[in-house]
PDB file of C-alpha atoms in Angstrom:
ATOM      1  CA  UNK A   1     -22.670  11.379   9.690  1.00  0.00           C
ATOM      2  CA  UNK A   2     -20.725   8.937  11.916  1.00  0.00           C
ATOM      3  CA  UNK A   3     -20.708   6.238   9.247  1.00  0.00           C
ATOM      4  CA  UNK A   4     -17.623   4.764  10.909  1.00  0.00           C
ATOM      5  CA  UNK A   5     -18.709   2.591  13.823  1.00  0.00           C
ATOM      6  CA  UNK A   6     -17.237   3.750  17.116  1.00  0.00           C
ATOM      7  CA  UNK A   7     -17.699   2.909  20.730  1.00  0.00           C
ATOM      8  CA  UNK A   8     -16.154   4.650  23.748  1.00  0.00           C
ATOM      9  CA  UNK A   9     -12.450   3.874  23.842  1.00  0.00           C
ATOM     10  CA  UNK A  10     -12.036   3.141  20.143  1.00  0.00           C
ATOM     11  CA  UNK A  11     -11.998   6.264  17.963  1.00  0.00           C
ATOM     12  CA  UNK A  12     -12.551   5.851  14.240  1.00  0.00           C
ATOM     13  CA  UNK A  13     -13.814   8.108  11.518  1.00  0.00           C
ATOM     14  CA  UNK A  14     -13.764  11.874  12.016  1.00  0.00           C
ATOM     15  CA  UNK A  15     -13.983  13.627  15.385  1.00  0.00           C
ATOM     16  CA  UNK A  16     -14.059  17.197  16.647  1.00  0.00           C
ATOM     17  CA  UNK A  17     -12.326  19.121  19.404  1.00  0.00           C
ATOM     18  CA  UNK A  18     -14.445  19.482  22.544  1.00  0.00           C
ATOM     19  CA  UNK A  19     -14.297  23.170  23.473  1.00  0.00           C
ATOM     20  CA  UNK A  20     -16.202  24.851  26.321  1.00  0.00           C
ATOM     21  CA  UNK A  21     -18.518  26.517  23.780  1.00  0.00           C
ATOM     22  CA  UNK A  22     -19.858  23.069  22.920  1.00  0.00           C
ATOM     23  CA  UNK A  23     -20.108  21.549  26.416  1.00  0.00           C
ATOM     24  CA  UNK A  24     -23.828  22.253  26.687  1.00  0.00           C
ATOM     25  CA  UNK A  25     -24.521  20.825  23.213  1.00  0.00           C
ATOM     26  CA  UNK A  26     -22.875  17.549  24.148  1.00  0.00           C
ATOM     27  CA  UNK A  27     -24.152  17.425  27.739  1.00  0.00           C
ATOM     28  CA  UNK A  28     -27.804  17.966  26.791  1.00  0.00           C
ATOM     29  CA  UNK A  29     -27.896  16.002  23.552  1.00  0.00           C
ATOM     30  CA  UNK A  30     -25.963  13.467  21.518  1.00  0.00           C
ATOM     31  CA  UNK A  31     -24.629  15.255  18.439  1.00  0.00           C
ATOM     32  CA  UNK A  32     -23.740  12.841  15.656  1.00  0.00           C
ATOM     33  CA  UNK A  33     -19.969  12.711  15.665  1.00  0.00           C
ATOM     34  CA  UNK A  34     -17.658   9.723  15.925  1.00  0.00           C
ATOM     35  CA  UNK A  35     -15.309  10.840  18.725  1.00  0.00           C
ATOM     36  CA  UNK A  36     -13.905  13.816  20.646  1.00  0.00           C
ATOM     37  CA  UNK A  37     -10.493  15.260  21.453  1.00  0.00           C
ATOM     38  CA  UNK A  38      -9.900  17.257  24.645  1.00  0.00           C
ATOM     39  CA  UNK A  39      -7.089  19.685  25.459  1.00  0.00           C
ATOM     40  CA  UNK A  40      -5.469  17.964  28.446  1.00  0.00           C
ATOM     41  CA  UNK A  41      -4.481  21.135  30.291  1.00  0.00           C
ATOM     42  CA  UNK A  42      -8.114  22.278  30.483  1.00  0.00           C
ATOM     43  CA  UNK A  43      -8.825  19.458  32.937  1.00  0.00           C
ATOM     44  CA  UNK A  44      -5.631  19.075  34.957  1.00  0.00           C
ATOM     45  CA  UNK A  45      -6.104  19.429  38.701  1.00  0.00           C
ATOM     46  CA  UNK A  46      -9.611  18.026  38.346  1.00  0.00           C
ATOM     47  CA  UNK A  47      -8.625  14.355  38.291  1.00  0.00           C
ATOM     48  CA  UNK A  48     -11.452  12.743  40.211  1.00  0.00           C
ATOM     49  CA  UNK A  49     -11.720  15.476  42.839  1.00  0.00           C
ATOM     50  CA  UNK A  50     -14.639  17.350  41.309  1.00  0.00           C
ATOM     51  CA  UNK A  51     -15.026  20.428  39.177  1.00  0.00           C
ATOM     52  CA  UNK A  52     -17.813  21.245  36.755  1.00  0.00           C
ATOM     53  CA  UNK A  53     -15.648  20.905  33.641  1.00  0.00           C
ATOM     54  CA  UNK A  54     -14.626  17.374  34.568  1.00  0.00           C
ATOM     55  CA  UNK A  55     -18.176  16.445  35.566  1.00  0.00           C
ATOM     56  CA  UNK A  56     -19.421  17.510  32.146  1.00  0.00           C
ATOM     57  CA  UNK A  57     -16.585  15.692  30.412  1.00  0.00           C
ATOM     58  CA  UNK A  58     -17.338  12.453  32.228  1.00  0.00           C
ATOM     59  CA  UNK A  59     -21.019  12.728  31.277  1.00  0.00           C
ATOM     60  CA  UNK A  60     -20.081  13.301  27.657  1.00  0.00           C
ATOM     61  CA  UNK A  61     -17.496  10.517  27.787  1.00  0.00           C
ATOM     62  CA  UNK A  62     -20.271   7.974  28.359  1.00  0.00           C
ATOM     63  CA  UNK A  63     -21.355   8.431  24.740  1.00  0.00           C
ATOM     64  CA  UNK A  64     -18.164   9.143  22.792  1.00  0.00           C
ATOM     65  CA  UNK A  65     -14.596   7.881  22.563  1.00  0.00           C
ATOM     66  CA  UNK A  66     -12.173  10.528  23.841  1.00  0.00           C
ATOM     67  CA  UNK A  67      -8.479  11.205  23.239  1.00  0.00           C
ATOM     68  CA  UNK A  68      -6.208  13.652  25.089  1.00  0.00           C
ATOM     69  CA  UNK A  69      -4.124  16.289  23.307  1.00  0.00           C
ATOM     70  CA  UNK A  70      -1.606  18.344  25.285  1.00  0.00           C
ATOM     71  CA  UNK A  71       0.174  21.624  24.660  1.00  0.00           C
ATOM     72  CA  UNK A  72       2.721  21.842  27.504  1.00  0.00           C
ATOM     73  CA  UNK A  73       4.951  18.754  27.424  1.00  0.00           C
ATOM     74  CA  UNK A  74       7.801  20.826  25.938  1.00  0.00           C
ATOM     75  CA  UNK A  75       9.886  17.839  24.897  1.00  0.00           C
ATOM     76  CA  UNK A  76      12.426  20.009  23.115  1.00  0.00           C
ATOM     77  CA  UNK A  77      13.186  22.247  26.093  1.00  0.00           C
ATOM     78  CA  UNK A  78      16.421  21.926  28.050  1.00  0.00           C
ATOM     79  CA  UNK A  79      14.378  22.104  31.265  1.00  0.00           C
ATOM     80  CA  UNK A  80      13.926  18.782  33.075  1.00  0.00           C
ATOM     81  CA  UNK A  81      10.673  16.978  32.369  1.00  0.00           C
ATOM     82  CA  UNK A  82       7.946  17.936  34.841  1.00  0.00           C
ATOM     83  CA  UNK A  83       7.144  14.667  36.598  1.00  0.00           C
ATOM     84  CA  UNK A  84       4.205  16.134  38.531  1.00  0.00           C
ATOM     85  CA  UNK A  85       2.677  17.262  35.249  1.00  0.00           C
ATOM     86  CA  UNK A  86       3.152  13.803  33.730  1.00  0.00           C
ATOM     87  CA  UNK A  87       1.509  12.142  36.726  1.00  0.00           C
ATOM     88  CA  UNK A  88      -1.443  14.526  36.438  1.00  0.00           C
ATOM     89  CA  UNK A  89      -1.761  13.558  32.781  1.00  0.00           C
ATOM     90  CA  UNK A  90      -1.658   9.885  33.673  1.00  0.00           C
ATOM     91  CA  UNK A  91      -4.384  10.327  36.306  1.00  0.00           C
ATOM     92  CA  UNK A  92      -6.552  12.305  33.901  1.00  0.00           C
ATOM     93  CA  UNK A  93      -6.164   9.619  31.258  1.00  0.00           C
ATOM     94  CA  UNK A  94      -7.230   6.994  33.778  1.00  0.00           C
ATOM     95  CA  UNK A  95     -10.267   8.982  34.962  1.00  0.00           C
ATOM     96  CA  UNK A  96     -11.465   9.735  31.433  1.00  0.00           C
ATOM     97  CA  UNK A  97     -10.477   6.381  29.878  1.00  0.00           C
ATOM     98  CA  UNK A  98      -8.948   8.350  27.018  1.00  0.00           C
ATOM     99  CA  UNK A  99      -7.764   6.132  24.183  1.00  0.00           C
ATOM    100  CA  UNK A 100      -4.377   7.822  23.810  1.00  0.00           C
ATOM    101  CA  UNK A 101      -2.409  10.915  24.737  1.00  0.00           C
ATOM    102  CA  UNK A 102      -0.656  13.200  22.270  1.00  0.00           C
ATOM    103  CA  UNK A 103       1.407  16.379  22.402  1.00  0.00           C
ATOM    104  CA  UNK A 104       3.651  18.356  20.056  1.00  0.00           C
ATOM    105  CA  UNK A 105       7.230  17.852  18.932  1.00  0.00           C
ATOM    106  CA  UNK A 106       8.445  21.283  19.991  1.00  0.00           C
ATOM    107  CA  UNK A 107       9.452  23.336  23.000  1.00  0.00           C
ATOM    108  CA  UNK A 108       7.113  25.709  24.814  1.00  0.00           C
ATOM    109  CA  UNK A 109       9.307  27.426  27.389  1.00  0.00           C
ATOM    110  CA  UNK A 110      12.546  27.634  29.328  1.00  0.00           C
ATOM    111  CA  UNK A 111      13.533  28.300  32.911  1.00  0.00           C
ATOM    112  CA  UNK A 112      10.163  27.096  34.136  1.00  0.00           C
ATOM    113  CA  UNK A 113       8.313  29.739  32.104  1.00  0.00           C
ATOM    114  CA  UNK A 114       5.618  28.615  29.661  1.00  0.00           C
ATOM    115  CA  UNK A 115       5.631  30.826  26.563  1.00  0.00           C
ATOM    116  CA  UNK A 116       2.295  29.376  25.396  1.00  0.00           C
ATOM    117  CA  UNK A 117       3.580  28.825  21.888  1.00  0.00           C
ATOM    118  CA  UNK A 118       4.693  25.735  19.969  1.00  0.00           C
ATOM    119  CA  UNK A 119       8.265  26.512  18.958  1.00  0.00           C
ATOM    120  CA  UNK A 120      10.173  24.465  16.347  1.00  0.00           C
ATOM    121  CA  UNK A 121      13.395  22.508  16.755  1.00  0.00           C
ATOM    122  CA  UNK A 122      16.481  22.147  14.557  1.00  0.00           C
ATOM    123  CA  UNK A 123      16.567  18.799  12.782  1.00  0.00           C
ATOM    124  CA  UNK A 124      19.971  17.604  13.957  1.00  0.00           C
ATOM    125  CA  UNK A 125      21.538  14.518  15.515  1.00  0.00           C
ATOM    126  CA  UNK A 126      22.099  16.506  18.701  1.00  0.00           C
ATOM    127  CA  UNK A 127      18.376  17.259  18.886  1.00  0.00           C
ATOM    128  CA  UNK A 128      17.583  13.569  18.408  1.00  0.00           C
ATOM    129  CA  UNK A 129      19.988  12.626  21.192  1.00  0.00           C
ATOM    130  CA  UNK A 130      18.272  15.158  23.452  1.00  0.00           C
ATOM    131  CA  UNK A 131      14.735  14.061  22.593  1.00  0.00           C
ATOM    132  CA  UNK A 132      14.999  10.273  22.611  1.00  0.00           C
ATOM    133  CA  UNK A 133      15.638   9.735  26.345  1.00  0.00           C
ATOM    134  CA  UNK A 134      12.942  12.284  27.172  1.00  0.00           C
ATOM    135  CA  UNK A 135      10.418  10.436  25.022  1.00  0.00           C
ATOM    136  CA  UNK A 136      11.431   7.137  26.627  1.00  0.00           C
ATOM    137  CA  UNK A 137      10.851   8.688  30.063  1.00  0.00           C
ATOM    138  CA  UNK A 138       7.398   9.996  29.131  1.00  0.00           C
ATOM    139  CA  UNK A 139       6.453   6.588  27.742  1.00  0.00           C
ATOM    140  CA  UNK A 140       7.739   4.919  30.892  1.00  0.00           C
ATOM    141  CA  UNK A 141       5.644   7.169  33.142  1.00  0.00           C
ATOM    142  CA  UNK A 142       2.509   7.008  30.988  1.00  0.00           C
ATOM    143  CA  UNK A 143       2.861   3.276  30.385  1.00  0.00           C
ATOM    144  CA  UNK A 144       2.165   3.574  26.654  1.00  0.00           C
ATOM    145  CA  UNK A 145       3.477   4.943  23.376  1.00  0.00           C
ATOM    146  CA  UNK A 146       3.571   8.712  23.115  1.00  0.00           C
ATOM    147  CA  UNK A 147       1.848  10.231  20.074  1.00  0.00           C
ATOM    148  CA  UNK A 148       3.665  13.313  18.736  1.00  0.00           C
ATOM    149  CA  UNK A 149       2.372  16.007  16.384  1.00  0.00           C
ATOM    150  CA  UNK A 150       4.381  17.842  13.743  1.00  0.00           C
ATOM    151  CA  UNK A 151       4.063  21.588  14.339  1.00  0.00           C
ATOM    152  CA  UNK A 152       3.737  24.328  11.726  1.00  0.00           C
ATOM    153  CA  UNK A 153       6.818  26.516  11.358  1.00  0.00           C
ATOM    154  CA  UNK A 154       7.689  29.965  10.100  1.00  0.00           C
ATOM    155  CA  UNK A 155      11.487  29.744  10.146  1.00  0.00           C
ATOM    156  CA  UNK A 156      14.157  27.140   9.511  1.00  0.00           C
ATOM    157  CA  UNK A 157      17.502  26.508  11.188  1.00  0.00           C
ATOM    158  CA  UNK A 158      20.609  26.872   9.030  1.00  0.00           C
ATOM    159  CA  UNK A 159      22.329  24.052  10.937  1.00  0.00           C
ATOM    160  CA  UNK A 160      19.567  21.463  10.399  1.00  0.00           C
ATOM    161  CA  UNK A 161      21.072  18.242   9.067  1.00  0.00           C
ATOM    162  CA  UNK A 162      17.952  16.549   7.694  1.00  0.00           C
ATOM    163  CA  UNK A 163      14.392  17.227   6.619  1.00  0.00           C
ATOM    164  CA  UNK A 164      11.525  17.296   9.084  1.00  0.00           C
ATOM    165  CA  UNK A 165      10.143  13.999   7.776  1.00  0.00           C
ATOM    166  CA  UNK A 166      13.537  12.329   8.079  1.00  0.00           C
ATOM    167  CA  UNK A 167      13.764  13.636  11.635  1.00  0.00           C
ATOM    168  CA  UNK A 168      10.300  12.330  12.534  1.00  0.00           C
ATOM    169  CA  UNK A 169      10.982   8.949  10.947  1.00  0.00           C
ATOM    170  CA  UNK A 170      14.234   8.552  12.865  1.00  0.00           C
ATOM    171  CA  UNK A 171      12.517   9.538  16.092  1.00  0.00           C
ATOM    172  CA  UNK A 172       9.789   6.917  15.681  1.00  0.00           C
ATOM    173  CA  UNK A 173      12.352   4.250  14.861  1.00  0.00           C
ATOM    174  CA  UNK A 174      14.525   5.021  17.884  1.00  0.00           C
ATOM    175  CA  UNK A 175      11.771   5.453  20.479  1.00  0.00           C
ATOM    176  CA  UNK A 176       8.738   3.545  19.223  1.00  0.00           C
ATOM    177  CA  UNK A 177       6.613   6.685  19.538  1.00  0.00           C
ATOM    178  CA  UNK A 178       3.782   7.280  17.098  1.00  0.00           C
ATOM    179  CA  UNK A 179       2.727  10.333  15.110  1.00  0.00           C
ATOM    180  CA  UNK A 180      -0.225  12.657  15.018  1.00  0.00           C
ATOM    181  CA  UNK A 181       0.147  13.831  11.448  1.00  0.00           C
ATOM    182  CA  UNK A 182      -1.276  17.330  11.187  1.00  0.00           C
ATOM    183  CA  UNK A 183      -2.046  17.665   7.489  1.00  0.00           C
ATOM    184  CA  UNK A 184      -2.700  21.397   7.763  1.00  0.00           C
ATOM    185  CA  UNK A 185       0.680  21.908   9.443  1.00  0.00           C
ATOM    186  CA  UNK A 186       2.399  19.957   6.672  1.00  0.00           C
ATOM    187  CA  UNK A 187       0.783  22.216   4.082  1.00  0.00           C
ATOM    188  CA  UNK A 188       1.506  25.437   6.002  1.00  0.00           C
ATOM    189  CA  UNK A 189       5.176  24.531   6.475  1.00  0.00           C
ATOM    190  CA  UNK A 190       5.482  23.378   2.851  1.00  0.00           C
ATOM    191  CA  UNK A 191       4.259  26.726   1.541  1.00  0.00           C
ATOM    192  CA  UNK A 192       6.346  28.706   4.030  1.00  0.00           C
ATOM    193  CA  UNK A 193       9.548  26.778   3.272  1.00  0.00           C
ATOM    194  CA  UNK A 194       8.975  25.831  -0.389  1.00  0.00           C
ATOM    195  CA  UNK A 195       8.994  22.041  -0.249  1.00  0.00           C
ATOM    196  CA  UNK A 196       6.600  19.489  -1.755  1.00  0.00           C
ATOM    197  CA  UNK A 197       4.129  18.363   0.954  1.00  0.00           C
ATOM    198  CA  UNK A 198       3.692  15.034  -0.814  1.00  0.00           C
ATOM    199  CA  UNK A 199       7.380  14.347  -0.266  1.00  0.00           C
ATOM    200  CA  UNK A 200       6.740  14.871   3.454  1.00  0.00           C
ATOM    201  CA  UNK A 201       3.878  12.342   3.425  1.00  0.00           C
ATOM    202  CA  UNK A 202       5.867   9.800   1.432  1.00  0.00           C
ATOM    203  CA  UNK A 203       8.791  10.117   3.855  1.00  0.00           C
ATOM    204  CA  UNK A 204       6.744   9.054   6.882  1.00  0.00           C
ATOM    205  CA  UNK A 205       6.579   5.286   7.589  1.00  0.00           C
ATOM    206  CA  UNK A 206       2.999   4.131   7.113  1.00  0.00           C
ATOM    207  CA  UNK A 207       2.759   2.188  10.371  1.00  0.00           C
ATOM    208  CA  UNK A 208       3.732   5.139  12.574  1.00  0.00           C
ATOM    209  CA  UNK A 209       0.647   7.364  12.141  1.00  0.00           C
ATOM    210  CA  UNK A 210      -2.018   7.083  14.863  1.00  0.00           C
ATOM    211  CA  UNK A 211      -4.112  10.187  14.110  1.00  0.00           C
ATOM    212  CA  UNK A 212      -4.637  13.036  11.632  1.00  0.00           C
ATOM    213  CA  UNK A 213      -5.440  16.695  12.314  1.00  0.00           C
ATOM    214  CA  UNK A 214      -7.197  19.003   9.871  1.00  0.00           C
ATOM    215  CA  UNK A 215      -7.628  22.736  10.428  1.00  0.00           C
ATOM    216  CA  UNK A 216      -7.892  26.113   8.730  1.00  0.00           C
ATOM    217  CA  UNK A 217      -4.985  28.505   8.245  1.00  0.00           C
ATOM    218  CA  UNK A 218      -4.687  32.258   7.627  1.00  0.00           C
ATOM    219  CA  UNK A 219      -2.657  33.895   4.856  1.00  0.00           C
ATOM    220  CA  UNK A 220      -0.855  37.054   5.981  1.00  0.00           C
ATOM    221  CA  UNK A 221       0.651  37.714   2.562  1.00  0.00           C
ATOM    222  CA  UNK A 222       4.159  36.438   3.242  1.00  0.00           C
ATOM    223  CA  UNK A 223       3.407  33.316   5.300  1.00  0.00           C
ATOM    224  CA  UNK A 224       0.584  30.941   6.041  1.00  0.00           C
ATOM    225  CA  UNK A 225      -0.236  30.819   9.760  1.00  0.00           C
ATOM    226  CA  UNK A 226      -1.819  27.868  11.563  1.00  0.00           C
ATOM    227  CA  UNK A 227      -4.640  29.842  13.228  1.00  0.00           C
ATOM    228  CA  UNK A 228      -7.399  27.214  13.569  1.00  0.00           C
ATOM    229  CA  UNK A 229     -10.029  29.870  12.861  1.00  0.00           C
ATOM    230  CA  UNK A 230     -11.313  28.882   9.394  1.00  0.00           C
ATOM    231  CA  UNK A 231     -12.864  25.864   7.730  1.00  0.00           C
ATOM    232  CA  UNK A 232     -10.360  23.509   6.134  1.00  0.00           C
ATOM    233  CA  UNK A 233      -9.089  25.057   2.884  1.00  0.00           C
ATOM    234  CA  UNK A 234      -9.286  23.177  -0.458  1.00  0.00           C
ATOM    235  CA  UNK A 235      -5.493  22.594  -0.765  1.00  0.00           C
ATOM    236  CA  UNK A 236      -5.513  20.909   2.650  1.00  0.00           C
ATOM    237  CA  UNK A 237      -8.475  18.721   1.672  1.00  0.00           C
ATOM    238  CA  UNK A 238      -6.484  17.728  -1.402  1.00  0.00           C
ATOM    239  CA  UNK A 239      -3.412  16.873   0.678  1.00  0.00           C
ATOM    240  CA  UNK A 240      -5.645  14.950   3.100  1.00  0.00           C
ATOM    241  CA  UNK A 241      -6.770  12.812   0.178  1.00  0.00           C
ATOM    242  CA  UNK A 242      -3.105  12.012  -0.505  1.00  0.00           C
ATOM    243  CA  UNK A 243      -2.615  11.164   3.182  1.00  0.00           C
ATOM    244  CA  UNK A 244      -5.581   8.774   3.102  1.00  0.00           C
ATOM    245  CA  UNK A 245      -4.219   7.067   0.010  1.00  0.00           C
ATOM    246  CA  UNK A 246      -0.895   6.504   1.766  1.00  0.00           C
ATOM    247  CA  UNK A 247      -1.925   5.779   5.361  1.00  0.00           C
ATOM    248  CA  UNK A 248      -5.534   4.596   5.137  1.00  0.00           C
ATOM    249  CA  UNK A 249      -8.590   5.790   7.130  1.00  0.00           C
ATOM    250  CA  UNK A 250      -6.692   7.037  10.179  1.00  0.00           C
ATOM    251  CA  UNK A 251      -8.907   8.693  12.869  1.00  0.00           C
ATOM    252  CA  UNK A 252      -9.135  12.349  11.871  1.00  0.00           C
ATOM    253  CA  UNK A 253      -9.773  15.373  14.098  1.00  0.00           C
ATOM    254  CA  UNK A 254     -11.144  18.735  12.952  1.00  0.00           C
ATOM    255  CA  UNK A 255      -9.326  21.422  14.974  1.00  0.00           C
ATOM    256  CA  UNK A 256     -11.048  24.779  15.440  1.00  0.00           C
ATOM    257  CA  UNK A 257      -9.936  27.009  18.327  1.00  0.00           C
ATOM    258  CA  UNK A 258     -10.769  30.619  17.461  1.00  0.00           C
ATOM    259  CA  UNK A 259     -13.800  32.324  15.896  1.00  0.00           C
ATOM    260  CA  UNK A 260     -15.657  29.121  16.713  1.00  0.00           C
ATOM    261  CA  UNK A 261     -18.688  28.348  14.551  1.00  0.00           C
ATOM    262  CA  UNK A 262     -21.961  26.881  15.813  1.00  0.00           C
ATOM    263  CA  UNK A 263     -21.535  23.167  16.441  1.00  0.00           C
ATOM    264  CA  UNK A 264     -23.329  22.293  13.197  1.00  0.00           C
ATOM    265  CA  UNK A 265     -20.589  24.074  11.247  1.00  0.00           C
ATOM    266  CA  UNK A 266     -17.917  21.996  12.954  1.00  0.00           C
ATOM    267  CA  UNK A 267     -19.842  18.778  12.379  1.00  0.00           C
ATOM    268  CA  UNK A 268     -20.140  19.628   8.679  1.00  0.00           C
ATOM    269  CA  UNK A 269     -16.342  19.686   8.437  1.00  0.00           C
ATOM    270  CA  UNK A 270     -16.141  16.281  10.139  1.00  0.00           C
ATOM    271  CA  UNK A 271     -18.759  14.919   7.734  1.00  0.00           C
ATOM    272  CA  UNK A 272     -16.642  16.091   4.780  1.00  0.00           C
ATOM    273  CA  UNK A 273     -13.636  14.283   6.238  1.00  0.00           C
ATOM    274  CA  UNK A 274     -15.644  11.071   6.524  1.00  0.00           C
ATOM    275  CA  UNK A 275     -16.744  11.337   2.886  1.00  0.00           C
ATOM    276  CA  UNK A 276     -13.089  11.420   1.894  1.00  0.00           C
ATOM    277  CA  UNK A 277     -12.192   8.617   4.303  1.00  0.00           C
ATOM    278  CA  UNK A 278     -14.770   6.369   2.672  1.00  0.00           C
ATOM    279  CA  UNK A 279     -13.652   7.288  -0.833  1.00  0.00           C
ATOM    280  CA  UNK A 280      -9.871   7.286  -0.422  1.00  0.00           C
ATOM    281  CA  UNK A 281      -9.099   5.407   2.793  1.00  0.00           C
ATOM    282  CA  UNK A 282     -10.377   2.103   1.432  1.00  0.00           C
ATOM    283  CA  UNK A 283      -8.123   0.751  -1.337  1.00  0.00           C
ATOM    284  CA  UNK A 284     -11.166  -0.911  -2.926  1.00  0.00           C
ATOM    285  CA  UNK A 285     -13.278   2.256  -3.003  1.00  0.00           C
ATOM    286  CA  UNK A 286     -11.251   5.314  -4.006  1.00  0.00           C
ATOM    287  CA  UNK A 287     -13.802   7.521  -5.725  1.00  0.00           C
ATOM    288  CA  UNK A 288     -12.424  10.250  -7.951  1.00  0.00           C
ATOM    289  CA  UNK A 289     -15.413  12.513  -7.307  1.00  0.00           C
ATOM    290  CA  UNK A 290     -15.160  12.867  -3.537  1.00  0.00           C
ATOM    291  CA  UNK A 291     -13.096  16.046  -3.630  1.00  0.00           C
ATOM    292  CA  UNK A 292     -15.735  17.747  -5.738  1.00  0.00           C
ATOM    293  CA  UNK A 293     -18.336  16.816  -3.125  1.00  0.00           C
ATOM    294  CA  UNK A 294     -16.463  18.539  -0.305  1.00  0.00           C
ATOM    295  CA  UNK A 295     -14.486  21.259  -2.083  1.00  0.00           C
ATOM    296  CA  UNK A 296     -15.226  24.783  -0.944  1.00  0.00           C
ATOM    297  CA  UNK A 297     -13.458  28.054  -0.385  1.00  0.00           C
ATOM    298  CA  UNK A 298     -14.379  29.639   2.937  1.00  0.00           C
ATOM    299  CA  UNK A 299     -15.266  33.290   2.839  1.00  0.00           C
TER     300      UNK A 299
END
């Protein structure tokens, strides 16, 4: 695997999420993967002052590029931004030399309470006016562009005034933020809300996408749910091919958070992503057979 050259600080190709289950694998060996993504909150409070988790991360970081991915920024909340939290993120990014920091375009709580869920927003001008100054503030504190992920959703707001992709495009234009395009989330939301996921991809400006996510979903009979507990399903691989054709070989992360497989199973998913990146991310080498090489239906 790892056919895309990478060095610490410059992710390319396909990476995997570093979960505690895999710490020993990465600390005692050098598994062949291009880069790693960490969940920021798992390391907050450990910024340079010790702690076994951070020690292991810094050892691992010597051999792999790392990016930070948060789950508690809560940009859409009416609560004030948590400056202490942002400063902790900034310190962690400095200590780990992470290449970039991302979080979700959503809200996660109110009144100081974290609901530990990624809740959707209405796509309105009022929501844009609320979000833009908050994004500017985060970028000011962090000293760099914020990378925002589209979340999966299971309901829509009757008073939304635009599509999700129009909302995201306007947000990037007004704030200069970038996008973490979660291809699985696009597919999940498209099925749940009956829109064409390719229209979503085509509505996103090509220069705004910094990273892709791929993951597995669950089907509960009435909705698809973004559970991160399966291999990537064939329809998502197919949509990923479309994303590569539009955006190029953007660094791609395999997300898996529950019912974790042995590391080899996770690395196999990353290897499949790199096969597609080579075939469809390069305009001079878009092989029509790559999907057949990676297509599967997890049991």
